Short mmCIF file of C-alpha atoms in Angstrom, two decimals:
data_model
loop_
_atom_site.label_atom_id
_atom_site.label_comp_id
_atom_site.label_asym_id
_atom_site.label_seq_id
_atom_site.Cartn_x
_atom_site.Cartn_y
_atom_site.Cartn_z
CA MET A 1 -110.54 -64.89 94.08
CA SER A 2 -108.47 -61.84 93.08
CA GLY A 3 -107.59 -59.59 90.11
CA ILE A 4 -104.50 -58.14 88.37
CA TYR A 5 -104.34 -54.62 87.00
CA LEU A 6 -101.53 -53.64 84.58
CA HIS A 7 -100.97 -49.97 83.96
CA ILE A 8 -99.63 -49.17 80.49
CA PRO A 9 -98.54 -45.49 80.92
CA PHE A 10 -98.22 -44.42 77.26
CA CYS A 11 -100.49 -42.34 74.90
CA LYS A 12 -100.19 -40.89 71.35
CA GLN A 13 -101.21 -37.47 72.71
CA ALA A 14 -102.64 -35.83 75.82
CA CYS A 15 -106.35 -35.56 76.16
CA HIS A 16 -107.27 -32.15 77.44
CA TYR A 17 -109.22 -33.42 80.36
CA CYS A 18 -107.07 -36.32 81.58
CA ASP A 19 -104.87 -36.19 84.65
CA PHE A 20 -103.95 -39.94 84.69
CA HIS A 21 -100.21 -40.83 84.65
CA PHE A 22 -98.95 -41.31 81.10
CA SER A 23 -96.22 -40.35 78.74
CA THR A 24 -96.48 -39.35 75.08
CA SER A 25 -92.81 -40.38 74.48
CA MET A 26 -92.55 -43.98 73.36
CA GLY A 27 -88.80 -44.13 73.67
CA HIS A 28 -89.03 -45.91 77.09
CA LYS A 29 -92.04 -48.14 76.28
CA GLU A 30 -90.10 -51.41 75.77
CA ALA A 31 -88.01 -50.99 79.06
CA THR A 32 -91.25 -50.24 80.93
CA VAL A 33 -93.07 -53.24 79.62
CA GLN A 34 -90.07 -55.44 80.65
CA ALA A 35 -90.16 -53.77 84.14
CA ILE A 36 -93.79 -54.58 84.46
CA ALA A 37 -93.10 -58.19 83.70
CA ARG A 38 -90.31 -58.09 86.28
CA GLU A 39 -92.61 -56.55 88.89
CA LEU A 40 -95.04 -59.38 88.38
CA GLU A 41 -92.25 -61.84 89.26
CA VAL A 42 -91.15 -59.82 92.34
CA ARG A 43 -94.72 -59.63 93.60
CA ARG A 44 -95.93 -63.03 92.68
CA ASP A 45 -96.78 -63.81 96.34
CA TYR A 46 -98.84 -60.70 96.90
CA LEU A 47 -102.14 -62.45 96.23
CA GLN A 48 -101.20 -65.39 98.44
CA GLY A 49 -102.16 -68.03 95.91
CA GLN A 50 -105.73 -66.75 95.30
CA GLU A 51 -107.20 -67.69 91.94
CA VAL A 52 -107.09 -64.71 89.49
CA ARG A 53 -110.37 -64.31 87.80
CA THR A 54 -109.86 -60.89 86.17
CA ILE A 55 -106.92 -59.25 84.31
CA TYR A 56 -107.25 -55.68 83.25
CA PHE A 57 -104.96 -53.62 81.00
CA GLY A 58 -105.43 -50.05 81.85
CA GLY A 59 -103.71 -46.74 81.10
CA GLY A 60 -102.72 -44.73 79.34
CA THR A 61 -103.52 -46.53 76.09
CA PRO A 62 -102.92 -50.36 76.34
CA SER A 63 -103.86 -50.70 72.63
CA LEU A 64 -100.37 -49.21 71.98
CA LEU A 65 -98.74 -52.48 73.02
CA THR A 66 -97.28 -54.58 70.32
CA GLN A 67 -98.37 -58.15 69.88
CA ALA A 68 -95.00 -59.34 71.44
CA GLU A 69 -95.42 -57.03 74.39
CA LEU A 70 -99.00 -58.15 75.15
CA TYR A 71 -98.06 -61.81 74.85
CA LEU A 72 -95.10 -61.23 77.18
CA LEU A 73 -97.33 -59.72 79.87
CA LEU A 74 -100.09 -62.16 79.57
CA GLN A 75 -97.78 -65.20 79.56
CA THR A 76 -95.89 -63.88 82.68
CA VAL A 77 -99.27 -63.59 84.50
CA ARG A 78 -100.31 -67.05 83.56
CA ASN A 79 -96.84 -68.54 84.46
CA LEU A 80 -96.82 -66.87 87.88
CA PHE A 81 -100.36 -66.91 89.07
CA MET A 82 -103.23 -69.38 89.13
CA VAL A 83 -105.49 -67.83 86.37
CA SER A 84 -109.02 -69.09 86.09
CA GLU A 85 -109.76 -70.75 82.65
CA GLU A 86 -112.81 -68.37 82.59
CA ALA A 87 -110.97 -65.15 83.52
CA GLU A 88 -112.37 -61.85 82.25
CA ILE A 89 -109.37 -60.30 80.41
CA THR A 90 -110.04 -56.63 79.48
CA LEU A 91 -107.94 -54.28 77.43
CA GLU A 92 -108.60 -50.45 77.19
CA ALA A 93 -108.30 -49.24 73.58
CA ASN A 94 -108.59 -46.16 71.54
CA PRO A 95 -110.66 -46.40 68.29
CA ASP A 96 -107.78 -45.28 66.08
CA ASP A 97 -105.72 -48.26 67.13
CA LEU A 98 -108.27 -50.83 66.45
CA SER A 99 -107.69 -51.91 62.85
CA PRO A 100 -109.09 -55.25 61.78
CA GLU A 101 -105.46 -56.68 62.10
CA LYS A 102 -104.99 -55.30 65.55
CA LEU A 103 -108.31 -56.76 66.64
CA GLN A 104 -107.24 -60.26 65.46
CA GLU A 105 -103.99 -59.99 67.43
CA LEU A 106 -105.84 -59.08 70.51
CA LYS A 107 -108.38 -61.93 70.07
CA ALA A 108 -105.49 -64.40 69.46
CA ALA A 109 -103.72 -63.24 72.66
CA GLY A 110 -106.79 -64.04 74.80
CA ILE A 111 -108.40 -60.67 75.26
CA ASN A 112 -112.09 -61.31 75.67
CA ARG A 113 -113.37 -57.93 76.64
CA LEU A 114 -112.65 -54.53 75.02
CA SER A 115 -113.01 -51.15 76.75
CA ILE A 116 -113.12 -48.57 74.03
CA GLY A 117 -112.67 -44.88 74.82
CA LEU A 118 -115.14 -43.20 72.37
CA GLN A 119 -116.09 -40.21 74.71
CA SER A 120 -118.37 -38.58 72.08
CA PHE A 121 -119.56 -38.92 68.55
CA HIS A 122 -119.69 -35.14 68.07
CA GLU A 123 -116.58 -33.96 66.12
CA PRO A 124 -116.15 -30.56 67.86
CA HIS A 125 -116.38 -32.24 71.27
CA LEU A 126 -113.70 -34.73 70.18
CA ARG A 127 -111.38 -31.78 69.09
CA LEU A 128 -112.15 -29.94 72.34
CA MET A 129 -110.99 -32.98 74.28
CA ASN A 130 -107.94 -33.49 71.88
CA ARG A 131 -108.96 -37.08 71.06
CA ALA A 132 -106.88 -38.89 68.63
CA HIS A 133 -109.79 -40.36 66.73
CA ASN A 134 -112.89 -38.99 64.88
CA ALA A 135 -116.49 -40.02 65.00
CA THR A 136 -116.19 -42.20 61.88
CA GLU A 137 -113.55 -44.23 63.55
CA SER A 138 -115.66 -44.55 66.74
CA LEU A 139 -118.40 -46.24 64.76
CA GLN A 140 -116.17 -48.31 62.57
CA CYS A 141 -113.99 -49.75 65.25
CA VAL A 142 -116.98 -51.08 67.34
CA ARG A 143 -118.33 -52.75 64.25
CA ASP A 144 -114.94 -54.24 63.27
CA ALA A 145 -114.66 -55.46 66.91
CA GLN A 146 -117.94 -57.14 66.64
CA ALA A 147 -117.04 -58.62 63.29
CA ALA A 148 -113.77 -59.97 64.85
CA GLY A 149 -115.82 -61.95 67.38
CA PHE A 150 -115.74 -59.68 70.37
CA ASP A 151 -119.17 -60.07 72.13
CA ASN A 152 -118.30 -58.24 75.40
CA ILE A 153 -117.64 -54.62 74.57
CA THR A 154 -117.78 -51.59 76.81
CA VAL A 155 -117.39 -48.02 75.57
CA ASP A 156 -116.82 -44.78 77.60
CA LEU A 157 -118.79 -41.64 77.00
CA ILE A 158 -118.36 -38.16 78.75
CA TYR A 159 -121.31 -35.90 79.51
CA GLY A 160 -121.53 -32.35 80.80
CA ILE A 161 -119.52 -30.95 77.94
CA PRO A 162 -120.67 -27.31 77.38
CA ALA A 163 -123.31 -26.95 74.67
CA PRO A 164 -126.37 -24.72 74.03
CA ASP A 165 -128.77 -27.55 74.96
CA HIS A 166 -128.94 -31.29 75.41
CA ASN A 167 -129.39 -32.24 71.75
CA ILE A 168 -125.78 -33.22 71.25
CA TRP A 169 -125.99 -35.50 74.33
CA LEU A 170 -129.19 -37.01 73.07
CA GLU A 171 -127.69 -37.72 69.71
CA ASP A 172 -124.58 -39.30 71.29
CA LEU A 173 -126.82 -41.60 73.22
CA LYS A 174 -128.91 -42.40 70.18
CA THR A 175 -125.78 -43.31 68.25
CA LEU A 176 -124.53 -45.37 71.09
CA PHE A 177 -127.62 -47.52 71.28
CA SER A 178 -127.34 -48.19 67.57
CA LEU A 179 -124.01 -49.94 68.17
CA ASN A 180 -125.60 -52.64 70.45
CA VAL A 181 -122.65 -52.87 72.88
CA GLN A 182 -123.09 -54.77 76.22
CA HIS A 183 -121.62 -52.26 78.63
CA VAL A 184 -121.25 -48.41 78.95
CA SER A 185 -119.24 -46.24 81.33
CA CYS A 186 -120.33 -42.53 81.48
CA TYR A 187 -118.52 -39.88 83.27
CA ALA A 188 -119.12 -36.17 83.86
CA LEU A 189 -116.43 -33.94 82.39
CA THR A 190 -114.27 -33.04 85.41
CA ILE A 191 -112.01 -30.02 85.13
CA GLU A 192 -108.74 -31.06 86.81
CA PRO A 193 -106.24 -28.20 87.54
CA ASP A 194 -103.18 -29.77 85.86
CA THR A 195 -104.87 -30.39 82.46
CA ALA A 196 -105.32 -28.16 79.46
CA LEU A 197 -108.97 -27.58 80.25
CA GLY A 198 -107.97 -26.83 83.82
CA ARG A 199 -105.46 -24.19 82.68
CA TRP A 200 -107.88 -22.68 80.11
CA SER A 201 -110.58 -22.48 82.70
CA LYS A 202 -108.28 -20.60 85.16
CA LYS A 203 -107.36 -18.20 82.43
CA GLY A 204 -111.06 -17.69 81.45
CA LYS A 205 -110.53 -19.33 78.02
CA PHE A 206 -112.89 -22.22 78.78
CA LYS A 207 -116.08 -22.10 80.75
CA PRO A 208 -117.22 -25.43 82.26
CA SER A 209 -120.86 -26.41 82.34
CA GLU A 210 -122.91 -25.50 85.42
CA ASP A 211 -123.62 -28.21 87.91
CA GLU A 212 -127.37 -28.17 87.13
CA TYR A 213 -126.71 -28.59 83.38
CA THR A 214 -124.46 -31.64 84.11
CA ALA A 215 -127.08 -33.02 86.52
CA GLN A 216 -129.69 -32.84 83.82
CA GLN A 217 -127.57 -34.79 81.37
CA PHE A 218 -127.10 -37.38 84.09
CA GLU A 219 -130.84 -37.68 84.47
CA ILE A 220 -131.27 -37.98 80.74
CA LEU A 221 -128.65 -40.75 80.81
CA LEU A 222 -130.47 -42.78 83.56
CA GLU A 223 -133.77 -42.36 81.64
CA GLN A 224 -132.32 -43.50 78.35
CA MET A 225 -130.19 -46.38 79.81
CA LYS A 226 -133.24 -47.75 81.54
CA ALA A 227 -135.38 -47.45 78.34
CA HIS A 228 -132.79 -49.45 76.44
CA GLY A 229 -132.43 -52.36 78.87
CA PHE A 230 -129.30 -51.29 80.57
CA VAL A 231 -128.92 -51.76 84.41
CA GLN A 232 -127.05 -49.06 86.44
CA TYR A 233 -125.08 -51.39 88.70
CA GLU A 234 -122.71 -48.50 89.72
CA VAL A 235 -123.19 -44.75 89.57
CA SER A 236 -121.14 -44.44 86.32
CA ASN A 237 -121.54 -47.94 84.90
CA PHE A 238 -124.38 -49.53 82.90
CA SER A 239 -124.60 -53.00 81.44
CA LYS A 240 -127.04 -55.40 79.78
CA PRO A 241 -127.88 -58.13 82.43
CA GLY A 242 -124.92 -60.51 82.98
CA TYR A 243 -122.42 -58.19 81.37
CA GLU A 244 -121.30 -56.15 84.45
CA SER A 245 -117.49 -55.56 84.60
CA ARG A 246 -116.24 -58.32 86.76
CA HIS A 247 -112.93 -56.61 87.40
CA ASN A 248 -114.42 -53.26 88.49
CA SER A 249 -117.20 -54.95 90.45
CA ASN A 250 -114.45 -56.63 92.41
CA TYR A 251 -113.05 -53.27 93.28
CA TRP A 252 -116.36 -52.05 94.67
CA ARG A 253 -116.79 -55.34 96.61
CA GLY A 254 -113.40 -55.16 98.28
CA VAL A 255 -111.86 -58.11 96.47
CA HIS A 256 -107.95 -58.18 96.69
CA TYR A 257 -106.00 -57.04 93.57
CA LEU A 258 -102.48 -56.57 92.45
CA GLY A 259 -101.67 -53.51 90.46
CA VAL A 260 -98.42 -53.38 88.54
CA GLY A 261 -96.74 -50.66 86.46
CA PRO A 262 -96.05 -46.91 87.17
CA SER A 263 -98.80 -45.32 89.29
CA ALA A 264 -100.65 -48.62 89.70
CA HIS A 265 -102.45 -49.36 93.02
CA SER A 266 -102.81 -52.58 94.97
CA PHE A 267 -105.13 -53.79 97.85
CA ASN A 268 -104.91 -56.75 100.08
CA GLY A 269 -107.63 -55.88 102.64
CA ASN A 270 -105.21 -54.47 105.22
CA SER A 271 -103.19 -52.06 103.26
CA ARG A 272 -103.07 -50.22 99.90
CA GLN A 273 -99.83 -49.82 97.79
CA TYR A 274 -99.16 -46.88 95.45
CA ASN A 275 -96.38 -47.35 92.86
CA VAL A 276 -94.44 -44.18 91.92
CA ALA A 277 -95.90 -42.23 88.98
CA ASN A 278 -92.70 -41.79 87.13
CA ASN A 279 -91.68 -44.21 84.36
CA ARG A 280 -87.88 -43.85 84.70
CA LYS A 281 -87.82 -44.02 88.49
CA TYR A 282 -90.13 -47.05 88.29
CA THR A 283 -87.99 -48.98 85.82
CA ALA A 284 -84.76 -47.98 87.66
CA ALA A 285 -86.05 -49.40 90.89
CA ILE A 286 -87.53 -52.57 89.44
CA SER A 287 -84.23 -53.27 87.74
CA GLU A 288 -82.70 -53.51 91.12
CA GLY A 289 -85.42 -55.79 92.47
CA ASN A 290 -87.13 -52.95 94.46
CA ILE A 291 -90.81 -51.86 94.29
CA PRO A 292 -90.95 -48.06 94.27
CA ALA A 293 -94.18 -47.79 96.20
CA GLU A 294 -95.77 -46.27 99.24
CA ILE A 295 -97.75 -48.44 101.53
CA GLU A 296 -100.84 -47.25 103.47
CA GLU A 297 -101.73 -49.46 106.35
CA LEU A 298 -105.57 -49.27 106.79
CA SER A 299 -107.14 -48.77 110.19
CA PRO A 300 -110.43 -50.31 111.02
CA ALA A 301 -112.08 -46.92 110.38
CA ASP A 302 -110.29 -46.78 106.94
CA GLN A 303 -111.57 -50.18 106.03
CA ALA A 304 -115.13 -49.28 107.15
CA ASN A 305 -114.91 -46.09 105.05
CA ASP A 306 -113.58 -47.95 101.95
CA TYR A 307 -116.49 -50.32 102.26
CA LEU A 308 -119.02 -47.54 102.51
CA LEU A 309 -117.44 -45.54 99.62
CA THR A 310 -117.41 -48.48 97.26
CA THR A 311 -120.63 -50.31 98.11
CA LEU A 312 -122.95 -47.25 98.32
CA ARG A 313 -122.30 -46.43 94.71
CA THR A 314 -123.53 -49.79 93.46
CA ILE A 315 -126.74 -51.51 92.90
CA TRP A 316 -125.97 -53.93 95.68
CA GLY A 317 -125.88 -51.20 98.26
CA CYS A 318 -124.11 -50.99 101.67
CA ASP A 319 -124.74 -53.96 103.85
CA LEU A 320 -125.31 -52.49 107.32
CA ALA A 321 -124.77 -55.87 109.03
CA VAL A 322 -121.27 -56.05 107.40
CA MET A 323 -120.49 -52.46 108.62
CA ARG A 324 -121.55 -53.48 112.05
CA ASP A 325 -120.19 -57.10 112.38
CA ARG A 326 -117.01 -56.80 110.29
CA TYR A 327 -116.00 -53.15 110.95
CA GLY A 328 -117.67 -52.52 114.33
CA TYR A 329 -119.64 -49.43 113.04
CA ASN A 330 -123.33 -49.25 113.61
CA LEU A 331 -124.42 -46.74 110.91
CA PRO A 332 -128.15 -46.66 111.84
CA ALA A 333 -127.40 -45.87 115.50
CA GLU A 334 -124.72 -43.34 114.61
CA HIS A 335 -126.76 -41.51 111.83
CA ALA A 336 -130.38 -42.28 112.60
CA LEU A 337 -131.67 -38.78 111.90
CA TYR A 338 -129.64 -38.26 108.81
CA LEU A 339 -130.67 -41.68 107.37
CA GLN A 340 -134.30 -40.79 108.16
CA GLN A 341 -133.89 -37.44 106.23
CA LEU A 342 -132.36 -39.14 103.39
CA GLN A 343 -135.27 -41.48 103.10
CA GLU A 344 -137.88 -38.75 103.53
CA LYS A 345 -136.21 -36.77 100.66
CA GLY A 346 -136.20 -39.85 98.39
CA LEU A 347 -132.41 -40.00 98.23
CA ALA A 348 -132.07 -43.38 99.94
CA SER A 349 -133.79 -46.51 101.12
CA VAL A 350 -133.04 -49.22 103.70
CA GLU A 351 -134.35 -52.70 102.82
CA ALA A 352 -133.37 -55.92 104.64
CA ASP A 353 -130.59 -54.14 106.50
CA VAL A 354 -129.09 -52.80 103.26
CA LEU A 355 -128.75 -49.10 102.48
CA TYR A 356 -129.34 -48.12 98.87
CA LEU A 357 -129.20 -44.71 97.07
CA THR A 358 -132.05 -43.87 94.78
CA ASP A 359 -131.50 -42.31 91.36
CA GLN A 360 -131.61 -38.84 92.95
CA GLY A 361 -129.34 -39.91 95.69
CA LYS A 362 -126.79 -41.01 93.19
CA LEU A 363 -126.47 -37.47 92.12
CA LEU A 364 -125.21 -36.65 95.57
CA ALA A 365 -123.41 -39.90 96.17
CA ASP A 366 -120.02 -38.28 97.11
CA GLN A 367 -121.57 -35.87 99.61
CA ILE A 368 -123.82 -38.48 101.16
CA THR A 369 -120.85 -40.91 101.58
CA LEU A 370 -118.75 -38.14 103.12
CA ASP A 371 -121.41 -37.38 105.61
CA LEU A 372 -121.67 -40.99 106.75
CA MET A 373 -118.00 -41.76 106.96
CA VAL A 374 -116.40 -42.87 110.24
CA ASP A 375 -114.27 -40.19 111.90
#
């Protein structure tokens, strides 16, 4: 099985925290969409005939696609690849795009999972992040999507936004649970240098939250999610049973995927491919039948580290037998003392030859993974 990711690099405006590749100029959108369709044709053999079980429109803001553009891309995928009849087809959307009419278009096109970027229900926080929607639109779009027949909805929230206490975060979570969605992705506010918040922080105009404050909000998140029947199947992702994101789960399980569009990544087990993060360079190259991408060949150590990095963040854990038999790396032998210390501190456990992080360990997932990586 495999997946296809389509990067739609356009947004109405720049969010103050985002460093993904996108453009706020729509003048080149039609040409870019045509180029993405062309890239699919050029790379039709990348997945080597594997059945496609997930299709994911990410960005950027894929909900800016017109009905004709969305149909073009989906029909191109279906014409060129063996797509499962039960494929999960996800589209990321902003609340201000999801009118009842737009939702009907998406439903008719075959989108069966919506990923809605709410981020917060608190108006000052939405303004701080320069979101294009308000809290009322956040609530209404989810209800409209449910009324349109979407029964697999995920929303994004951001925590760790500076505030006097945790009451705003608690209210955001209370409002979230009232919407009765099936999946939630929650990310800590990260200050990237090449963003408005990054520049303000450097100039002293914005003070990020302390790590302890953000960690406390993460702990509140875990407690509240568990109390409301959500399973934390990955550090930042929570779902009702059976509603895990199949597409993202495949990333974490090492399933092969094709990424098309400017800045999109692909993975086939032995290498990663990175498309150029420039819309005009991308379309120019595609028009000549070339793929403007860098290819990174993965050594056995790279592959082992990839497996460790992705699996250790999930509920399924890192299978030590796979590390040993597939990648030739005996983790318990190489890091016996460190693994013992992790378990004694309540940060990890080893059960049936699988290494898991505890809730406390997930707070330190990046550092623990780094400490265990193959040199």
